[in-house]
Short mmCIF file of C-alpha atoms in Angstrom, two decimals:
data_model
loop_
_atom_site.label_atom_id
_atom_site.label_comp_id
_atom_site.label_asym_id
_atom_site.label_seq_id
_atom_site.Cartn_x
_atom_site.Cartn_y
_atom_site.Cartn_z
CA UNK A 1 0.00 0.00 0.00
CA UNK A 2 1.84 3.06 -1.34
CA UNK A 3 -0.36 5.68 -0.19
CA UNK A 4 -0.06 9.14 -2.10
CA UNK A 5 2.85 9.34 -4.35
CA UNK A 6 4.23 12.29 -5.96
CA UNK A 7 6.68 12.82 -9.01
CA UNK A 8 9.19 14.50 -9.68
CA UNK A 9 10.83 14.93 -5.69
CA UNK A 10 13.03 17.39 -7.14
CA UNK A 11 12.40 20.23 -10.55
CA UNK A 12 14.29 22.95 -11.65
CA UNK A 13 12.66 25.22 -14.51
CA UNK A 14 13.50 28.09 -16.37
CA UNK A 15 10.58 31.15 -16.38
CA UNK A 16 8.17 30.52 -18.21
CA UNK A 17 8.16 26.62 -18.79
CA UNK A 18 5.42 24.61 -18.03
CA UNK A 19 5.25 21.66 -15.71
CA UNK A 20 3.06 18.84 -14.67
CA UNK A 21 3.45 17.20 -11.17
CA UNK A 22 1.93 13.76 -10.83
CA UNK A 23 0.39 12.90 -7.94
CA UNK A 24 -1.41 9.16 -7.42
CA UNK A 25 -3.04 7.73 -4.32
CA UNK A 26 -4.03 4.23 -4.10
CA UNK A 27 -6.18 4.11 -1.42
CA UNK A 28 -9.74 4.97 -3.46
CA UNK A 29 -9.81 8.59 -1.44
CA UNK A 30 -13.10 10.69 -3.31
CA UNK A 31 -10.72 13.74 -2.21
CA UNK A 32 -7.29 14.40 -3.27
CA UNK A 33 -6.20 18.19 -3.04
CA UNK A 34 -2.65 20.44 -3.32
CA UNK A 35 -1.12 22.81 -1.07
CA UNK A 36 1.83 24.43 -1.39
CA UNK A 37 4.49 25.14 1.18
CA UNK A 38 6.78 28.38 2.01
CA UNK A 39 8.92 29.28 4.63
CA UNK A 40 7.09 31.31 7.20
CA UNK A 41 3.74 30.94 5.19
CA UNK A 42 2.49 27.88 6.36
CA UNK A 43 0.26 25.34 3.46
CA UNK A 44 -1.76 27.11 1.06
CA UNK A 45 -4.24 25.27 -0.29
CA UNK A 46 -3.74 26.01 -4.38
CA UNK A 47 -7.17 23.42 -6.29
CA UNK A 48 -8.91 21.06 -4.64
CA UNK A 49 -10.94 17.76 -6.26
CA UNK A 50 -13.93 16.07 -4.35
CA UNK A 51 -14.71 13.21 -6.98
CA UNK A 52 -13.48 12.12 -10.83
CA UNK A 53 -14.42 15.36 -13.04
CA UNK A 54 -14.97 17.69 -10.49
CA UNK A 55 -12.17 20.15 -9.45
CA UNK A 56 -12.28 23.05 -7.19
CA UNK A 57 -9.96 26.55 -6.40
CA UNK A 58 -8.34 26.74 -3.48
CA UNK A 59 -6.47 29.87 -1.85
CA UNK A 60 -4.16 30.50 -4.09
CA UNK A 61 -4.80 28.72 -8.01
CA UNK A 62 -3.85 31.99 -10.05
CA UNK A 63 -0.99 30.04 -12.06
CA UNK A 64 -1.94 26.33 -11.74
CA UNK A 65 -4.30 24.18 -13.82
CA UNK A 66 -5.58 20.80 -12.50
CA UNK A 67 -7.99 17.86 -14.32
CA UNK A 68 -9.59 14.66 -12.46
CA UNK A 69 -10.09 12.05 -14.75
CA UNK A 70 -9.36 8.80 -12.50
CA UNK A 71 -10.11 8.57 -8.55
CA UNK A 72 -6.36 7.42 -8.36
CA UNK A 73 -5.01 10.63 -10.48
CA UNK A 74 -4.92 14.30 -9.70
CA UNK A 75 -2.23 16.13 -11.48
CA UNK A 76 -1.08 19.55 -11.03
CA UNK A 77 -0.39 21.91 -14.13
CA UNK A 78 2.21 25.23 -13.84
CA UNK A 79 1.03 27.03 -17.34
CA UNK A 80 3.73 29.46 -17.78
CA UNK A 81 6.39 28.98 -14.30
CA UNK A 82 7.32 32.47 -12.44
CA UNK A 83 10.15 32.41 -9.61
CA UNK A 84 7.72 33.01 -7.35
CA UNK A 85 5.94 29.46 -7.79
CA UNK A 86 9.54 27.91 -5.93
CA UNK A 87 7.64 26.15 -3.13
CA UNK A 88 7.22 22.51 -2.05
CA UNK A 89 4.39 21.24 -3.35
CA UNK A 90 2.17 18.44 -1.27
CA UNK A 91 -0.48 16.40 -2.63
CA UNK A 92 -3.14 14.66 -0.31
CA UNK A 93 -6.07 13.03 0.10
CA UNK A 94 -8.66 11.72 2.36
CA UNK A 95 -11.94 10.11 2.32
CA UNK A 96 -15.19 11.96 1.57
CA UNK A 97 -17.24 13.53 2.63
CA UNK A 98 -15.11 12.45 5.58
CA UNK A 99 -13.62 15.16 7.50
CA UNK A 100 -11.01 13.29 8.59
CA UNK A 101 -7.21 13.26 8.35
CA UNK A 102 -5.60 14.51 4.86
CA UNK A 103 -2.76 11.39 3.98
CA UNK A 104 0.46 13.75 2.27
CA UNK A 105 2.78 12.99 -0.24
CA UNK A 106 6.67 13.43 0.85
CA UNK A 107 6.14 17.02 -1.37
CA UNK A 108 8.04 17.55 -4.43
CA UNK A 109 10.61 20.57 -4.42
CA UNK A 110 9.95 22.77 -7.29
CA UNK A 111 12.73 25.60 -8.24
CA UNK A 112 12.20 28.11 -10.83
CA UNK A 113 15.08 30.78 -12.10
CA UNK B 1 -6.02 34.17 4.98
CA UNK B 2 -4.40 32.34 8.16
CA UNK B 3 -6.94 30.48 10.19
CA UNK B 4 -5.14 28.81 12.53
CA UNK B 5 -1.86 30.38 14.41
CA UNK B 6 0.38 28.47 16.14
CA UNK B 7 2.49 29.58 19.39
CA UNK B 8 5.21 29.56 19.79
CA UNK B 9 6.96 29.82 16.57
CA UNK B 10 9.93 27.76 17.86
CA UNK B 11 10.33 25.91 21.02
CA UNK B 12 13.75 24.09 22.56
CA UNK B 13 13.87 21.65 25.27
CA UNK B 14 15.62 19.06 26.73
CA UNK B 15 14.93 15.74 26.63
CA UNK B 16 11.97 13.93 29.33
CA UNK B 17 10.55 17.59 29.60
CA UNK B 18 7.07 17.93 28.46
CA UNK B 19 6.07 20.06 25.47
CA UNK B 20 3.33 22.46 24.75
CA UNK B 21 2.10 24.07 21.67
CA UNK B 22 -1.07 26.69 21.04
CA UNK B 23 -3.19 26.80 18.39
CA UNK B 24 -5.68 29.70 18.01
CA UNK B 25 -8.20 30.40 15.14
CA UNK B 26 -10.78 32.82 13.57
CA UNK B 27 -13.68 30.97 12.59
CA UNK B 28 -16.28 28.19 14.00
CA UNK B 29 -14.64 24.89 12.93
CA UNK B 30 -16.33 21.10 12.34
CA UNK B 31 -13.14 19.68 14.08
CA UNK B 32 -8.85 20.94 14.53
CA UNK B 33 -6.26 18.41 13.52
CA UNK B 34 -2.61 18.08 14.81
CA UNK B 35 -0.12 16.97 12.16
CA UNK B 36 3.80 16.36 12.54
CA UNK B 37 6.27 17.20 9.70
CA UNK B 38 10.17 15.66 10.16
CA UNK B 39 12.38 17.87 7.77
CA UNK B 40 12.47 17.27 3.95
CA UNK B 41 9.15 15.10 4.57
CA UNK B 42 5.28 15.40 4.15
CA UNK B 43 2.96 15.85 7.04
CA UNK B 44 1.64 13.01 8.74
CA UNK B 45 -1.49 13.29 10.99
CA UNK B 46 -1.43 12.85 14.80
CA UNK B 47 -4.68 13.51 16.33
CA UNK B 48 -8.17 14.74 15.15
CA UNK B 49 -10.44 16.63 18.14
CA UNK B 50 -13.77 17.77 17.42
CA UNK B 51 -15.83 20.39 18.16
CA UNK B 52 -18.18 18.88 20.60
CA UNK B 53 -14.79 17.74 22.61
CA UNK B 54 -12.73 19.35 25.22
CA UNK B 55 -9.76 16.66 25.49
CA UNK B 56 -8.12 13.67 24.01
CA UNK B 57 -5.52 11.73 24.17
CA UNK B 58 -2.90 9.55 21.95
CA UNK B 59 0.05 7.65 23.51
CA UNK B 60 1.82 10.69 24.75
CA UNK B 61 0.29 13.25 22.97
CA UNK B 62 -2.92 15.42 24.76
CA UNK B 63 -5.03 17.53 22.99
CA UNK B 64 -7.24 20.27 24.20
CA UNK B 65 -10.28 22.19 22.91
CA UNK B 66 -11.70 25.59 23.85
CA UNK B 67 -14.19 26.67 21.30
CA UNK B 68 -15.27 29.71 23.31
CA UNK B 69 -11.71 30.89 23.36
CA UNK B 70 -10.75 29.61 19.71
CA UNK B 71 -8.07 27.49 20.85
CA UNK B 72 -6.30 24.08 21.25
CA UNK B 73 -2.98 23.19 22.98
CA UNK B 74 -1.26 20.30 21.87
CA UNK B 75 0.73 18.48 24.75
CA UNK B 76 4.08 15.78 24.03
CA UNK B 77 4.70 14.33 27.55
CA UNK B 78 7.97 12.84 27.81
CA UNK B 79 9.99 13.95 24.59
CA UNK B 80 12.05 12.46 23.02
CA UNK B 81 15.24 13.67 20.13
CA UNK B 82 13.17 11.67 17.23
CA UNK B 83 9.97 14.51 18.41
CA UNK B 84 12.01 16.84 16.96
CA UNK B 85 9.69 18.36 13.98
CA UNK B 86 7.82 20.97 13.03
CA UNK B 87 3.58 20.96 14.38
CA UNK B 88 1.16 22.41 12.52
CA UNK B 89 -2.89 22.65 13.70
CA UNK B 90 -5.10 22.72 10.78
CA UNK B 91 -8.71 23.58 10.84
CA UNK B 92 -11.37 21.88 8.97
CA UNK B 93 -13.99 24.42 8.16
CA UNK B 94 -17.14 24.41 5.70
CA UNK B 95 -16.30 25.34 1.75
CA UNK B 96 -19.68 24.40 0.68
CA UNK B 97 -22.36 21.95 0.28
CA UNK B 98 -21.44 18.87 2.49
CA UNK B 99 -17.33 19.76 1.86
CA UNK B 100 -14.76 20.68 4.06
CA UNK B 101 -11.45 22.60 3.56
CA UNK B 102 -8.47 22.41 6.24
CA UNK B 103 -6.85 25.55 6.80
CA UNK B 104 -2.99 24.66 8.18
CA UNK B 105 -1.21 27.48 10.31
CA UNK B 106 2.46 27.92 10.02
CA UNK B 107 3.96 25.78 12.49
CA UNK B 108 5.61 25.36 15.64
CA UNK B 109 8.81 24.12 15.22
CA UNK B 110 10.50 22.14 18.35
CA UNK B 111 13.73 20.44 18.58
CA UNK B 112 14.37 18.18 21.42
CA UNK B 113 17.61 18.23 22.42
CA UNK B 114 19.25 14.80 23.80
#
């Protein structure tokens, strides 16, 4: 039982590439959502998915794309990367509508220059 | 916006000594969650307490709830070098319809020193 996985661990992009992080869970969680991570900033939720084909925006999305085609699946999209999307990224999920604990990814650590 | 704020930002202490951690929030919450986060890793959950609770408890860990005061203290008796991580109390709130968001503050970070 992996849990929530998440590739790449580690990116480095130029400005204005454009990224996809993977992130898979296998343990049939409805929601799977993305935060991202900054020093002294806490996790910011960026999109949010409670079910296949449904997607929602977090606190922060300006920047980031997301789809939900499988349960297992919920990839996140950087369009057009800006320095100031260097963050860790988390993916996790939980059961829903359970309000219960979120299950994390070990975060992948995204650089832009 | 920050809904839950941890205090202090950073704690030290020595080994067997008992550890305490605040948590204080905005907004009428469904339940607060304490997770753990060991450097260079993902968050892992420790202990969910609900609204309609006042206390719990987990192995060493205690957890306290004061709605009327928005807040909850998160107590490691006995500590131990591999506590050593950064804390974070998250909120679970209502985004709509039956779904929930959590809200994560920005972390107490304590080192236990041996």
């Amino acid at each position: 039982n992996a849990g929530v996985t998440q590739t790449p661990k580690f990116q480095v992009l130029k400005t204005g590439q454009s990224m996809t992080l993977q992130c898979a869970q296998d343990m049939n969680h409805e929601y799977m959502s993305w935060y991202r991570q900054d020093p002294g900033m806490g996790l910011r939720l960026i999109h949010y998915s409670v079910g296949a084909g449904i997607t929602d925006q977090g606190e922060v999305p300006n920047g980031y794309n997301v789809s939900r085609s499988t349960t297992e699946d919920f990839p996140l999209r950087l369009l057009s990367a800006a320095p100031s999307q260097t963050s860790v990224y988390f993916c996790a999920s939980r059961e829903q509508p359970n309000t219960g604990e979120l299950f994390f990814g070990e975060g992948s650590r995204l650089t832009v220059l | 916006s920050q809904q839950g704020e941890e205090d202090p930002q950073a704690l030290s202490i020595q080994e067997g000594e008992n550890a305490t951690m605040n948590c204080s929030y905005k907004t009428s919450i469904n339940n607060l969650q304490w997770y753990r986060q060991n450097s260079g890793r993902g968050l892992v959950h420790l202990i969910l307490i609900r609204s309609n609770e006042r206390e719990k408890h987990s192995g060493r860990l205690r957890v306290t709830l004061d709605t009327s005061k928005k807040s909850s203290s998160l107590l490691i008796t006995a500590s131990r070098a591999a506590d050593t991580a950064s804390y974070f109390c998250a909120t679970a709130t209502r985004s709509g319809g039956s779904n929930y968001k959590l809200t994560f503050g920005k972390g107490t970070l304590l080192t236990v020193n041996p």
